[in-house]
PDB file of C-alpha atoms in Angstrom:
ATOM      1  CA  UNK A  24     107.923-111.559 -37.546  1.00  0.00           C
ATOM      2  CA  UNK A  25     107.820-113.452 -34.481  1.00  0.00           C
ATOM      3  CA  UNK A  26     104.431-114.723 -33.684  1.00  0.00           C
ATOM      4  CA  UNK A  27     105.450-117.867 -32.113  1.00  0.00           C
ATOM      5  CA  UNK A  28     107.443-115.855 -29.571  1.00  0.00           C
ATOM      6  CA  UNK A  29     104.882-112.794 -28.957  1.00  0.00           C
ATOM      7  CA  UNK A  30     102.044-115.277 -28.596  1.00  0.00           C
ATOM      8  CA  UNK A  31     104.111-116.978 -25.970  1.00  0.00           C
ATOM      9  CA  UNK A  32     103.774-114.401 -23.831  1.00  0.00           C
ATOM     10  CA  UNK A  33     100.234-114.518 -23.661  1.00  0.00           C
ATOM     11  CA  UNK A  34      97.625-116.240 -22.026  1.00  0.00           C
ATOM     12  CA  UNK A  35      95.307-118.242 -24.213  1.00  0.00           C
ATOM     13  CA  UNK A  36      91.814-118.021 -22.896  1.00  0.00           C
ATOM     14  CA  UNK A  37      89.289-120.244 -24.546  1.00  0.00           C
ATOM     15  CA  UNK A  38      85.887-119.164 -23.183  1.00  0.00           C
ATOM     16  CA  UNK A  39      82.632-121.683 -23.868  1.00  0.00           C
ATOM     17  CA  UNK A  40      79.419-120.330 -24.731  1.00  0.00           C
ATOM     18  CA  UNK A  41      75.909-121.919 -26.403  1.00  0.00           C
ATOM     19  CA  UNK A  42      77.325-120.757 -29.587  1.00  0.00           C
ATOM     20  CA  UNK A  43      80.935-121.934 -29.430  1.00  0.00           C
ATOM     21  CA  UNK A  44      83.619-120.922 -28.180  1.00  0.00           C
ATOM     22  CA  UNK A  45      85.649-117.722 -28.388  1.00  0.00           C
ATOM     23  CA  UNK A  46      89.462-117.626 -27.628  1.00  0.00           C
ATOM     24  CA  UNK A  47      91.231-114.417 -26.220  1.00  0.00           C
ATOM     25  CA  UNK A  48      95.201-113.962 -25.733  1.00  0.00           C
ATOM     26  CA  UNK A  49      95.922-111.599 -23.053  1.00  0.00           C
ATOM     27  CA  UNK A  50      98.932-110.339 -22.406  1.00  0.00           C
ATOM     28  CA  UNK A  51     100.225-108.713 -18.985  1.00  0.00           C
ATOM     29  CA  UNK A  52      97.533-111.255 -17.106  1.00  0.00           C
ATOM     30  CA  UNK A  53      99.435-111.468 -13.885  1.00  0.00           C
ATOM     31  CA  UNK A  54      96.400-109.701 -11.989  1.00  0.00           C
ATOM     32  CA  UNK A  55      94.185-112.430 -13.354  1.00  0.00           C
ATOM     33  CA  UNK A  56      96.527-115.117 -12.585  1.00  0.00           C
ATOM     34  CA  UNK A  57      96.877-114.136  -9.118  1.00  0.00           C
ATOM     35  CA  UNK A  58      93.092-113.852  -8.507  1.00  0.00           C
ATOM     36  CA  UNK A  59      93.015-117.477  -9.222  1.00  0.00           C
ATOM     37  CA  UNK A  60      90.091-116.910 -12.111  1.00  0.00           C
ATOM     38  CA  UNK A  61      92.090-118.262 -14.736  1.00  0.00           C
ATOM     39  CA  UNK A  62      91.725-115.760 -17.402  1.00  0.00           C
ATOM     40  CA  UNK A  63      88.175-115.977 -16.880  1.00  0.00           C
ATOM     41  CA  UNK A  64      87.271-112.881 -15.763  1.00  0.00           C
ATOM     42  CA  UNK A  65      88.928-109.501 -15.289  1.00  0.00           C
ATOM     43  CA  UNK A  66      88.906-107.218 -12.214  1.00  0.00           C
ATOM     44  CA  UNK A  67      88.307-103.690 -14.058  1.00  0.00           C
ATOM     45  CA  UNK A  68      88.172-102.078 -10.743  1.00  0.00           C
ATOM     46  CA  UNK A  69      92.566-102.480 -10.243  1.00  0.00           C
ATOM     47  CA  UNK A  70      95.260-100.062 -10.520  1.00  0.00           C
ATOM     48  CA  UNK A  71      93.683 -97.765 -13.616  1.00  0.00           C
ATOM     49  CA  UNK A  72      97.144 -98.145 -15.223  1.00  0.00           C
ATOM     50  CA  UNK A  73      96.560-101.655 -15.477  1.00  0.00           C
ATOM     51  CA  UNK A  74      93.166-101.552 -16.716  1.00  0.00           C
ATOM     52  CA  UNK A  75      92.269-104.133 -19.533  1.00  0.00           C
ATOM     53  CA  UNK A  76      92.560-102.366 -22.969  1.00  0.00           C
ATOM     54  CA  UNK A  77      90.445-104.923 -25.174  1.00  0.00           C
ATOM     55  CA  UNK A  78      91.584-105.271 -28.989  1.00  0.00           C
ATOM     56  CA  UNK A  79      89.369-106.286 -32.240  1.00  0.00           C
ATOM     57  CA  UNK A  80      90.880-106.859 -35.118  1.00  0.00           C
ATOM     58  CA  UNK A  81      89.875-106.022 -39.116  1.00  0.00           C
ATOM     59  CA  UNK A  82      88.181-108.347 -41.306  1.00  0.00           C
ATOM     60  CA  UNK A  83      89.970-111.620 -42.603  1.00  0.00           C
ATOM     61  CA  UNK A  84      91.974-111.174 -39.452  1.00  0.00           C
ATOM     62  CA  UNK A  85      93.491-112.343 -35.560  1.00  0.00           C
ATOM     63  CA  UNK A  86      94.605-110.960 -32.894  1.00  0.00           C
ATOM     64  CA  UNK A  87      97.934-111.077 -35.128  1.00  0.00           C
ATOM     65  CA  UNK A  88      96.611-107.659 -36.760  1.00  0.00           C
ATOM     66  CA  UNK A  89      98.020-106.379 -33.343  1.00  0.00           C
ATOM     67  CA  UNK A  90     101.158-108.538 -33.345  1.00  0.00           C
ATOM     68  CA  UNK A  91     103.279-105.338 -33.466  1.00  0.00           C
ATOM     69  CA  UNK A  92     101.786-103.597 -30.812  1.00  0.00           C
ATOM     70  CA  UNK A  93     100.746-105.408 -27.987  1.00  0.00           C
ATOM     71  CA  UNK A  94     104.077-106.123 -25.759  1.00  0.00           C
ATOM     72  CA  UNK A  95     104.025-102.087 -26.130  1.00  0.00           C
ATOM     73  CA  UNK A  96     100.456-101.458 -24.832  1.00  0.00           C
ATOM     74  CA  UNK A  97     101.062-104.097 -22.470  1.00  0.00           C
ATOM     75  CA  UNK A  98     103.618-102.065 -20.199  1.00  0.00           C
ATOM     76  CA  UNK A  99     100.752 -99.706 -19.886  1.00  0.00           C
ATOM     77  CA  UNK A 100      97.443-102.051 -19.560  1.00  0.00           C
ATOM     78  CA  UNK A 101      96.474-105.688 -19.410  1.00  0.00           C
ATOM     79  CA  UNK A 102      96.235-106.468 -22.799  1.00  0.00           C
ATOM     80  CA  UNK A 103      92.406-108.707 -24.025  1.00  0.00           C
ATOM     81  CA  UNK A 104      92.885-109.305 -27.641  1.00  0.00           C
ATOM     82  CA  UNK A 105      90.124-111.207 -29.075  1.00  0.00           C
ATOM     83  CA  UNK A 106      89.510-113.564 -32.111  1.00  0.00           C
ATOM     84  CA  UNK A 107      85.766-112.124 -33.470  1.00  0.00           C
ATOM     85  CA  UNK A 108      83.957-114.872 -33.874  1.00  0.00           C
ATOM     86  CA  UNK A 109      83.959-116.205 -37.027  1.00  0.00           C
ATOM     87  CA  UNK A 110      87.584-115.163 -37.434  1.00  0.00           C
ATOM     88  CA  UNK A 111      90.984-116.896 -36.261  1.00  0.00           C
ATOM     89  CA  UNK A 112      90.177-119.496 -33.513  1.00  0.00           C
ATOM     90  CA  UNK A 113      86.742-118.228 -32.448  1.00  0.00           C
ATOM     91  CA  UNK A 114      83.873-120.114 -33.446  1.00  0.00           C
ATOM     92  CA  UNK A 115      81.115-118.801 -36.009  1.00  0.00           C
ATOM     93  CA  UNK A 116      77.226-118.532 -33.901  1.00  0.00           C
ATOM     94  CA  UNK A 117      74.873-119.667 -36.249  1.00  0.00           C
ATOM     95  CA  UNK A 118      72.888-117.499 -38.984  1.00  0.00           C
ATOM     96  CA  UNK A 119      75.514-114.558 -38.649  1.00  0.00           C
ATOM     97  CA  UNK A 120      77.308-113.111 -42.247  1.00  0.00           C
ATOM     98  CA  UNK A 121      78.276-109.622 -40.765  1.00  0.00           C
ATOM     99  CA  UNK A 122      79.421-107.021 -38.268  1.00  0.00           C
ATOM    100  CA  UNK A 123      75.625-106.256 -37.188  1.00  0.00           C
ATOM    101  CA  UNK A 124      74.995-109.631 -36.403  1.00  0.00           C
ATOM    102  CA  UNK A 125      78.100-110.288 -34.539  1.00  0.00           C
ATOM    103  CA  UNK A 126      77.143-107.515 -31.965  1.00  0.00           C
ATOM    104  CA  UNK A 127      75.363-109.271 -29.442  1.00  0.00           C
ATOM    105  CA  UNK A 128      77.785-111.935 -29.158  1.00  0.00           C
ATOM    106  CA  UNK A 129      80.584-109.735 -29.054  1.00  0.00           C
ATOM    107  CA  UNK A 130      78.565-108.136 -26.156  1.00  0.00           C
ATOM    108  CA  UNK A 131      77.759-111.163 -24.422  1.00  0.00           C
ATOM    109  CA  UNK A 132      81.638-111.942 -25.205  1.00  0.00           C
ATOM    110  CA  UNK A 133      83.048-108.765 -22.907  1.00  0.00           C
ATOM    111  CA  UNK A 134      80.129-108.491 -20.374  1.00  0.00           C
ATOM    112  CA  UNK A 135      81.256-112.178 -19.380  1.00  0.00           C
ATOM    113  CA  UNK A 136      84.648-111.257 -19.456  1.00  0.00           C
ATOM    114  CA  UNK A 137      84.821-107.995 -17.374  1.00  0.00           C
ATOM    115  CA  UNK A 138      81.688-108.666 -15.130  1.00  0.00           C
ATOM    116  CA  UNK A 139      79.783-106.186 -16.907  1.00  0.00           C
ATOM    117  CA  UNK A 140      81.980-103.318 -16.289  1.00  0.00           C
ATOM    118  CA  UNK A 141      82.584-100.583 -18.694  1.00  0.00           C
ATOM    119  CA  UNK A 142      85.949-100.855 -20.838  1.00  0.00           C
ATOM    120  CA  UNK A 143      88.361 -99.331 -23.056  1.00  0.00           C
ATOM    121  CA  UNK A 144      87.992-100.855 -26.662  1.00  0.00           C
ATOM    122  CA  UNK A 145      90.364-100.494 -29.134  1.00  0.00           C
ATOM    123  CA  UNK A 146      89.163-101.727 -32.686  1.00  0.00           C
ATOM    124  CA  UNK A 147      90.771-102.112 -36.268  1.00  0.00           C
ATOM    125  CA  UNK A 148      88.976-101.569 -39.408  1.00  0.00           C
ATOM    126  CA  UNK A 149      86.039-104.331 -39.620  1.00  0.00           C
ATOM    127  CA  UNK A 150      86.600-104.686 -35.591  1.00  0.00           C
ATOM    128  CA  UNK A 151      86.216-100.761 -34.849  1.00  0.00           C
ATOM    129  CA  UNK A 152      83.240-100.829 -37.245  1.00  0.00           C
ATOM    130  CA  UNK A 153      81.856-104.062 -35.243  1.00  0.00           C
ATOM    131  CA  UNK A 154      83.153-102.683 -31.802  1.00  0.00           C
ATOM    132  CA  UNK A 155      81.324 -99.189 -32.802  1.00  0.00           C
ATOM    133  CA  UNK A 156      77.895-101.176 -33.328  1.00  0.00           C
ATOM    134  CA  UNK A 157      78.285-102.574 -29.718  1.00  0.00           C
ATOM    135  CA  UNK A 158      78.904 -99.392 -27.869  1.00  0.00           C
ATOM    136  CA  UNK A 159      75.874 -97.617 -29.727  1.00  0.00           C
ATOM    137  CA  UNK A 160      73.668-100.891 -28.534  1.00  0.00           C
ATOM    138  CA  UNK A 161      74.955-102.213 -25.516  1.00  0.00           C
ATOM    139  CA  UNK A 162      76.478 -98.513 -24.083  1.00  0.00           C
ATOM    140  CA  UNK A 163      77.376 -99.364 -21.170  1.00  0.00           C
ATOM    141  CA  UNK A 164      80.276-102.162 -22.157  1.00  0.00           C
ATOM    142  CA  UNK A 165      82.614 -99.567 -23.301  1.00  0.00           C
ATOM    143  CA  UNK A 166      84.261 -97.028 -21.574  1.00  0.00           C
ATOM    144  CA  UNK A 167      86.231 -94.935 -24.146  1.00  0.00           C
ATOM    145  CA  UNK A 168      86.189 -96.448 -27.788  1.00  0.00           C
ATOM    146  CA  UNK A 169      89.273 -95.742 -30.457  1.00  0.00           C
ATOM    147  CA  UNK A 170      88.422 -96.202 -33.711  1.00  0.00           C
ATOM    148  CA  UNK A 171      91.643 -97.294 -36.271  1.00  0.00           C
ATOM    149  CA  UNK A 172      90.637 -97.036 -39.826  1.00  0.00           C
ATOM    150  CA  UNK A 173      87.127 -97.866 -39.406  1.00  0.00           C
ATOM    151  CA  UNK A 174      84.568 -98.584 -42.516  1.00  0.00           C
ATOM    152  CA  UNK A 175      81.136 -97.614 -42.322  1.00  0.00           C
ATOM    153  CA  UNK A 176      80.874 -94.380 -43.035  1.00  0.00           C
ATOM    154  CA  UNK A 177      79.508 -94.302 -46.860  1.00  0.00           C
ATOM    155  CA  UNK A 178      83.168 -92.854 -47.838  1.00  0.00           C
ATOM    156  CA  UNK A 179      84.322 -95.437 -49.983  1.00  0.00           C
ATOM    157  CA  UNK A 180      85.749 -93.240 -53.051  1.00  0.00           C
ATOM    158  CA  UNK A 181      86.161 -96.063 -54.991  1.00  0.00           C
ATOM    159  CA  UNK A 182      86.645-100.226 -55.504  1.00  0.00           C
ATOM    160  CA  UNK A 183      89.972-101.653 -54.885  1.00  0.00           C
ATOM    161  CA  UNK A 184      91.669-103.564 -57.594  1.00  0.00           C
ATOM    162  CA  UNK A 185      91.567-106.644 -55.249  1.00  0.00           C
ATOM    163  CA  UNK A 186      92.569-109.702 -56.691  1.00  0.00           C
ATOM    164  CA  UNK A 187      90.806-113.467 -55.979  1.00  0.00           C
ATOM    165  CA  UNK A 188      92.127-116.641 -55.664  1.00  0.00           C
ATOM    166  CA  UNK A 189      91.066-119.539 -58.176  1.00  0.00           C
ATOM    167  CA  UNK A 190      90.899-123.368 -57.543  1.00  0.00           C
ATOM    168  CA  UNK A 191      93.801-124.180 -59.491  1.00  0.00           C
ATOM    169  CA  UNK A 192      96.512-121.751 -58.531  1.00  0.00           C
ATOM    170  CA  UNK A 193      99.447-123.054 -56.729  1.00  0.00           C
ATOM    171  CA  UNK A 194     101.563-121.827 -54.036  1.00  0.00           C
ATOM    172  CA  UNK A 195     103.317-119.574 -55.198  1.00  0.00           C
ATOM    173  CA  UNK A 196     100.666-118.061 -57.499  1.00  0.00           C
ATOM    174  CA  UNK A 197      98.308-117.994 -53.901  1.00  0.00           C
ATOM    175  CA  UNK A 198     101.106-115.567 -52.395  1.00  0.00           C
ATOM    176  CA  UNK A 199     101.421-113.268 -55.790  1.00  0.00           C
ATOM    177  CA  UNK A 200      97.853-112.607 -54.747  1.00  0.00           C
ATOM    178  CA  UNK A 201      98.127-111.878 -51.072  1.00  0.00           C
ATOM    179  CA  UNK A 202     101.183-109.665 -52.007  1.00  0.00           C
ATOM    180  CA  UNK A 203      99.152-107.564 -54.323  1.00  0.00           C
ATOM    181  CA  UNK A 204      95.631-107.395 -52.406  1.00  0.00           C
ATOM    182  CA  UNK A 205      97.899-106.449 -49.353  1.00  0.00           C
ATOM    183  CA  UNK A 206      99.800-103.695 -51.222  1.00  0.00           C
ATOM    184  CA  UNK A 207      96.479-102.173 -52.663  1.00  0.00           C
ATOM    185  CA  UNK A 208      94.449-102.371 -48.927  1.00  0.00           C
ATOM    186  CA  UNK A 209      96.682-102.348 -46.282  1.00  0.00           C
ATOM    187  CA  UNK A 210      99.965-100.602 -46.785  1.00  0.00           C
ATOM    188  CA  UNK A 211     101.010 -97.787 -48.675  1.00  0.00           C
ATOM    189  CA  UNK A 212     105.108 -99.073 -48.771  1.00  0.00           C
ATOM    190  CA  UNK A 213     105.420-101.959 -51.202  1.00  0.00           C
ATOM    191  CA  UNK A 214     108.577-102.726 -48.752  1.00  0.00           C
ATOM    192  CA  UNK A 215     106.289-103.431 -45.884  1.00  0.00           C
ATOM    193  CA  UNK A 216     104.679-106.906 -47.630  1.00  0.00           C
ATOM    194  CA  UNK A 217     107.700-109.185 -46.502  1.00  0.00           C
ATOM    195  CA  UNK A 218     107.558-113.241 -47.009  1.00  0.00           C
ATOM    196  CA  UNK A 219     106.392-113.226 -43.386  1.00  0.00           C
ATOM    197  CA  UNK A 220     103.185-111.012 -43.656  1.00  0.00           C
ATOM    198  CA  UNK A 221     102.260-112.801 -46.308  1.00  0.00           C
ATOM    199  CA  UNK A 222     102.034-115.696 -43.868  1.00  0.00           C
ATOM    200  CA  UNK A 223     100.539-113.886 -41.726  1.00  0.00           C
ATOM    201  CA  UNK A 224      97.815-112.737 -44.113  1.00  0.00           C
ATOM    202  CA  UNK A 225      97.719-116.307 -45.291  1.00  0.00           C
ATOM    203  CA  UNK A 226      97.132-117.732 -41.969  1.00  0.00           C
ATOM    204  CA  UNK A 227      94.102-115.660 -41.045  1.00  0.00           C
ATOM    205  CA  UNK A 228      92.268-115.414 -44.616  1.00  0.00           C
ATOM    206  CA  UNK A 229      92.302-119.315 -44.784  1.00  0.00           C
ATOM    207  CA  UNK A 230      90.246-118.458 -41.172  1.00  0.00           C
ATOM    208  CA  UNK A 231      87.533-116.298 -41.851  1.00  0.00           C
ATOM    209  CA  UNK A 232      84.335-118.148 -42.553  1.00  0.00           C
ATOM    210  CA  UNK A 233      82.235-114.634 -42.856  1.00  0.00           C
ATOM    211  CA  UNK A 234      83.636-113.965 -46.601  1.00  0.00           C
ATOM    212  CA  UNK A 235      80.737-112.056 -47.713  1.00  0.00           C
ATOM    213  CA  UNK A 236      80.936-108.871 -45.482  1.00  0.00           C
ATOM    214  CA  UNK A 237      79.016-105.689 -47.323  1.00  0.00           C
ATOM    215  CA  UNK A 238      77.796-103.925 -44.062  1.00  0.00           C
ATOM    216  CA  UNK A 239      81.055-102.087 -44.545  1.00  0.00           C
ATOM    217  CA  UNK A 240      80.479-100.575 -47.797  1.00  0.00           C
ATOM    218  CA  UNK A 241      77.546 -98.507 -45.978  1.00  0.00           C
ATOM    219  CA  UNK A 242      77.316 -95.830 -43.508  1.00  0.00           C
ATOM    220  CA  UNK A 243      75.828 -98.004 -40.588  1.00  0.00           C
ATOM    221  CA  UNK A 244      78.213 -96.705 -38.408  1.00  0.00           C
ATOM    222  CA  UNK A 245      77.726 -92.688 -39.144  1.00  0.00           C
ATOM    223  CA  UNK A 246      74.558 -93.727 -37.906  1.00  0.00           C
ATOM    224  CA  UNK A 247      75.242 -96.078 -34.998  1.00  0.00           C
ATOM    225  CA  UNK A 248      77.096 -93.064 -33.017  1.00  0.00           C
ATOM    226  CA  UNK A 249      73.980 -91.119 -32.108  1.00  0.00           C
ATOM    227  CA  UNK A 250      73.422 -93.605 -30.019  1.00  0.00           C
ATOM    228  CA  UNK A 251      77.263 -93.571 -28.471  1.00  0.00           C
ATOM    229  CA  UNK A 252      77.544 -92.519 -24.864  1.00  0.00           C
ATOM    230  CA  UNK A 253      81.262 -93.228 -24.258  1.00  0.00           C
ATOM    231  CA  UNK A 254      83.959 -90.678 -25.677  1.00  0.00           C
ATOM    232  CA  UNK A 255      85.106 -92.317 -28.715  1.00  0.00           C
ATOM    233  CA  UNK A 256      88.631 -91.316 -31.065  1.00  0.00           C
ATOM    234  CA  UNK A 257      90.245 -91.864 -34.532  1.00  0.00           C
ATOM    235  CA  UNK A 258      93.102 -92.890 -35.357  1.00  0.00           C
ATOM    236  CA  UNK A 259      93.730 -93.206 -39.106  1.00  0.00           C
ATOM    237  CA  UNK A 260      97.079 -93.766 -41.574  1.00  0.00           C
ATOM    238  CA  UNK A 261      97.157 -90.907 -43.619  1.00  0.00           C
ATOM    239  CA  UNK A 262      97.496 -92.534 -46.706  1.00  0.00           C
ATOM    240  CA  UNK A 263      94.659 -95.474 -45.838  1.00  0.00           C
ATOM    241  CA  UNK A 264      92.963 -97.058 -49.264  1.00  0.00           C
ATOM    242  CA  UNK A 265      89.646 -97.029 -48.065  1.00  0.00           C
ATOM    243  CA  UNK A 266      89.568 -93.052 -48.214  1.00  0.00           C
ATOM    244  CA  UNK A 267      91.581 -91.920 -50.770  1.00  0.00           C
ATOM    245  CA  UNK A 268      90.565 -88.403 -51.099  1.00  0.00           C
ATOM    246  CA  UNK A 269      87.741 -88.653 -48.774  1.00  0.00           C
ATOM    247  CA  UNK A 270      90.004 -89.029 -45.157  1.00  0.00           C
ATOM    248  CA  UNK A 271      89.134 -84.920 -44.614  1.00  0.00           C
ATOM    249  CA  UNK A 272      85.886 -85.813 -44.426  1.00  0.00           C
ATOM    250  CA  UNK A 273      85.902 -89.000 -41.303  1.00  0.00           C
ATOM    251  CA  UNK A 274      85.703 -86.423 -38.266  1.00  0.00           C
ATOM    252  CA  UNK A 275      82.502 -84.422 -40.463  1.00  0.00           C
ATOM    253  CA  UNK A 276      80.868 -87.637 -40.669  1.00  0.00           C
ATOM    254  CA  UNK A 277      81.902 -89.026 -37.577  1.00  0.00           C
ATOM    255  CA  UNK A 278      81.058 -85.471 -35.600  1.00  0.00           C
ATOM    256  CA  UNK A 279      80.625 -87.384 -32.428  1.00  0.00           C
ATOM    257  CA  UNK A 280      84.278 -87.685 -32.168  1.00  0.00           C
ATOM    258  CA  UNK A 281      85.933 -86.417 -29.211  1.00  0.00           C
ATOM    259  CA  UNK A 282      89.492 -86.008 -31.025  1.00  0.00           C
ATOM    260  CA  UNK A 283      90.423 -87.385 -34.784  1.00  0.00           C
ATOM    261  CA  UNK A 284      94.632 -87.999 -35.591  1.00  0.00           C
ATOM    262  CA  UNK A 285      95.935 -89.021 -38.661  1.00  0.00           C
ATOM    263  CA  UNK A 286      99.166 -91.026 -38.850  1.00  0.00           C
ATOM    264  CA  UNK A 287     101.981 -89.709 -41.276  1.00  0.00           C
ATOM    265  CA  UNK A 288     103.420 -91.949 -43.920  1.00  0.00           C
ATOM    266  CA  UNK A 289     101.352 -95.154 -43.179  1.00  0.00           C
ATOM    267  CA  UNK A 290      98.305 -97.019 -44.681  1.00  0.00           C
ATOM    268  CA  UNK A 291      95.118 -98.891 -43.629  1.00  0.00           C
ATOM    269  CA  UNK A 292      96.904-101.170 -41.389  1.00  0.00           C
ATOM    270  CA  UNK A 293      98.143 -98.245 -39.635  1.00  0.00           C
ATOM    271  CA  UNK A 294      99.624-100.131 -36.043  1.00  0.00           C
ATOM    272  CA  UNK A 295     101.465-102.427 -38.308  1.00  0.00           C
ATOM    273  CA  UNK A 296     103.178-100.667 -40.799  1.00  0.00           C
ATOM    274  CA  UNK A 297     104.078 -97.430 -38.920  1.00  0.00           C
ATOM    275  CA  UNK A 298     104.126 -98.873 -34.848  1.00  0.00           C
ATOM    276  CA  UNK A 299     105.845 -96.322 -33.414  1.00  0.00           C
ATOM    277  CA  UNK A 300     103.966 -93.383 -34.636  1.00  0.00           C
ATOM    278  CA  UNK A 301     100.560 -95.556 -33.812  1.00  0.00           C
ATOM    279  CA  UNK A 302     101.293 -95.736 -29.919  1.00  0.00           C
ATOM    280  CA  UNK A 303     102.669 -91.985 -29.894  1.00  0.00           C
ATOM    281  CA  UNK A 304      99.391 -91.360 -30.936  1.00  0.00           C
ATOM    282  CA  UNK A 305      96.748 -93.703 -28.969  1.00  0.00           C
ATOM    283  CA  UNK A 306      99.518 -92.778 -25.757  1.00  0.00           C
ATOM    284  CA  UNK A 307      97.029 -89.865 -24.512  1.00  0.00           C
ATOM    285  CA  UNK A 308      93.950 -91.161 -25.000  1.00  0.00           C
ATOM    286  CA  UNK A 309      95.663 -94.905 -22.994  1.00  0.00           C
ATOM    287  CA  UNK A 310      96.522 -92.720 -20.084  1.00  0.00           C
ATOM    288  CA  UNK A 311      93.076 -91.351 -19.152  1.00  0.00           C
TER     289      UNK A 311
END
C-alpha cells in the first residue's frame, strides 16, 4: 500500500473547535485553494461534478479505510474524508463512548465545513451507522446518504471469533492477532490480509480511544431512518461477516432505502478488498 504517497495528495485540514480538534484530508481541493479559505470551508454551490463527497470511516479506523478509493472518487468530486472524532487524528469531546453521542459533533463538524449546505455522505460500517444518526437528527446536512456495510440494524446472526490482545504479547504475536480478527471481520479472501494492512489496521486500532462501542449491536439505526429526509443507498459485500445469512434481510429492515446493491466476491470492508466493483457500483448514485 502506499499511504505515504496517496496522503500526499491531499490536503490536511486541521479544524479547532471547544472540544478539540478534528482533522480532514481532502483530496481534489483546488476549488478551495483558489477561494483562498484554506480548506476551511467548501463552496457546495460549484460545478455539481465537483461537489464535495464527504467520507466516514468504520470503527477502529481513518480515513485510510478509504485509501483505495479516493484518487478514484476524486476525478469525479472533491474528496472530504474525515477522522471521527475519537478515531485517527481527531480529538475525543468529552463524556462520548459511542456513535449516538458523536452525532452532534459530527454535525457541528460538516455544518462548519460546508456552510450549512446539504451534502453527499458516504459512510463505512461504524461511520454509515454514525453518519445515518446525523441525517435522521440534523436532516438537513445531508443531501443523499450511501450506506457501506452499516451495523445497526439488530441483524447480527452471530459473535465473531475475534481475538484480543494481552499485555505481554510481542510483535509478532500482536500481528497474528490483527491477521486473524481481520480475516474473520473484514475480508472474506485470506489473500487480501498482506504485511501492509496489517499496518494499516495496526496504525488505526492503536488510535481509537472509543473501545467500548455496543450501539452497533442494536437496531438504532432501523429506527433512526423514519426520521431520514434525504434519499439514502446500500452498498454491501456480499459475503460481509456481520450478516451472514441475514444480508436478504438489510433492504426489509432498512425499507427506507431508495436502491440496495450487493458487491460480488467481497467482504465487510467492501471498497478495500474488491475497489473496482465498489465504484462501478456507488458510480450512479455519484453522478446525480
Amino acid at each position: 500500500m502506499e499511504i505515504s504517497r496517496v496522503e500526499a495528495l491531499s490536503q490536511r485540514i486541521v479544524q479547532p473547535y471547544a472540544w478539540g480538534n478534528a482533522v480532514w484530508h481532502v483530496w481534489g481541493a483546488g476549488q478551495a485553494a483558489e477561494q483562498g479559505l484554506e480548506g476551511q470551508v467548501a463552496d457546495t454551490r460549484s460545478n455539481a461534478s465537483k461537489q464535495p463527497l464527504v467520507l466516514l470511516h468504520g470503527g477502529s479506523g481513518s480515513w485510510t479505510h478509504w485509501l483505495r478509493n479516493v484518487e478514484h472518487l476524486a476525478k469525479i468530486r472533491t474528496i472530504w474524508a474525515l477522522d471521527i472524532p475519537g478515531f485517527g487524528d481527531s480529538d475525543l469531546p468529552s463524556g462520548v463512548s459511542d456513535a449516538d453521542g458523536l452525532v452532534p459533533y459530527v454535525a457541528e463538524i460538516l455544518a462548519n465545513s460546508f456552510r450549512g449546505d446539504g451534502v453527499d455522505v458516504m459512510g463505512f460500517s461504524f461511520g454509515a451507522m454514525t453518519a445515518g444518526l446525523v441525517a435522521a437528527e440534523y436532516p438537513n446536512l445531508i443531501r443523499q446518504l450511501i450506506l457501506v456495510g452499516a451495523p445497526g440494524l439488530g441483524l447480527f446472526s452471530k459473535e465473531l471469533p475475534m481475538r484480543g490482545m494481552t499485555p505481554d504479547m510481542d510483535e509478532e504475536s500482536q500481528r497474528k492477532v490483527h491477521r486473524h480478527n481481520l480475516n474473520a471481520m473484514m475480508f472474506v479472501h485470506p489473500d487480501s490480509v498482506t504485511d501492509d494492512v496489517i499496518d494499516l489496521q495496526q496504525a488505526n486500532v492503536a488510535r481509537d480511544r472509543l473501545r467500548r462501542r455496543r450501539v452497533a449491536r442494536t437496531d438504532v439505526l432501523a429506527q433512526a431512518q423514519t426520521h431520514w429526509t434525504c434519499p439514502v443507498h446500500g452498498v454491501w459485500g456480499v459475503c460481509d461477516a456481520l450478516y451472514q445469512g441475514t444480508l436478504a434481510q438489510v433492504p426489509q429492515v432498512l425499507s427506507s432505502m431508495a436502491s440496495f446493491t450487493v458487491v460480488p466476491d467481497a467482504g465487510h470492508w467492501v471498497m478495500f478488498e474488491k475497489p473496482d466493483a465498489f465504484h462501478a457500483a456507488v458510480a450512479p448514485l455519484l453522478s446525480r
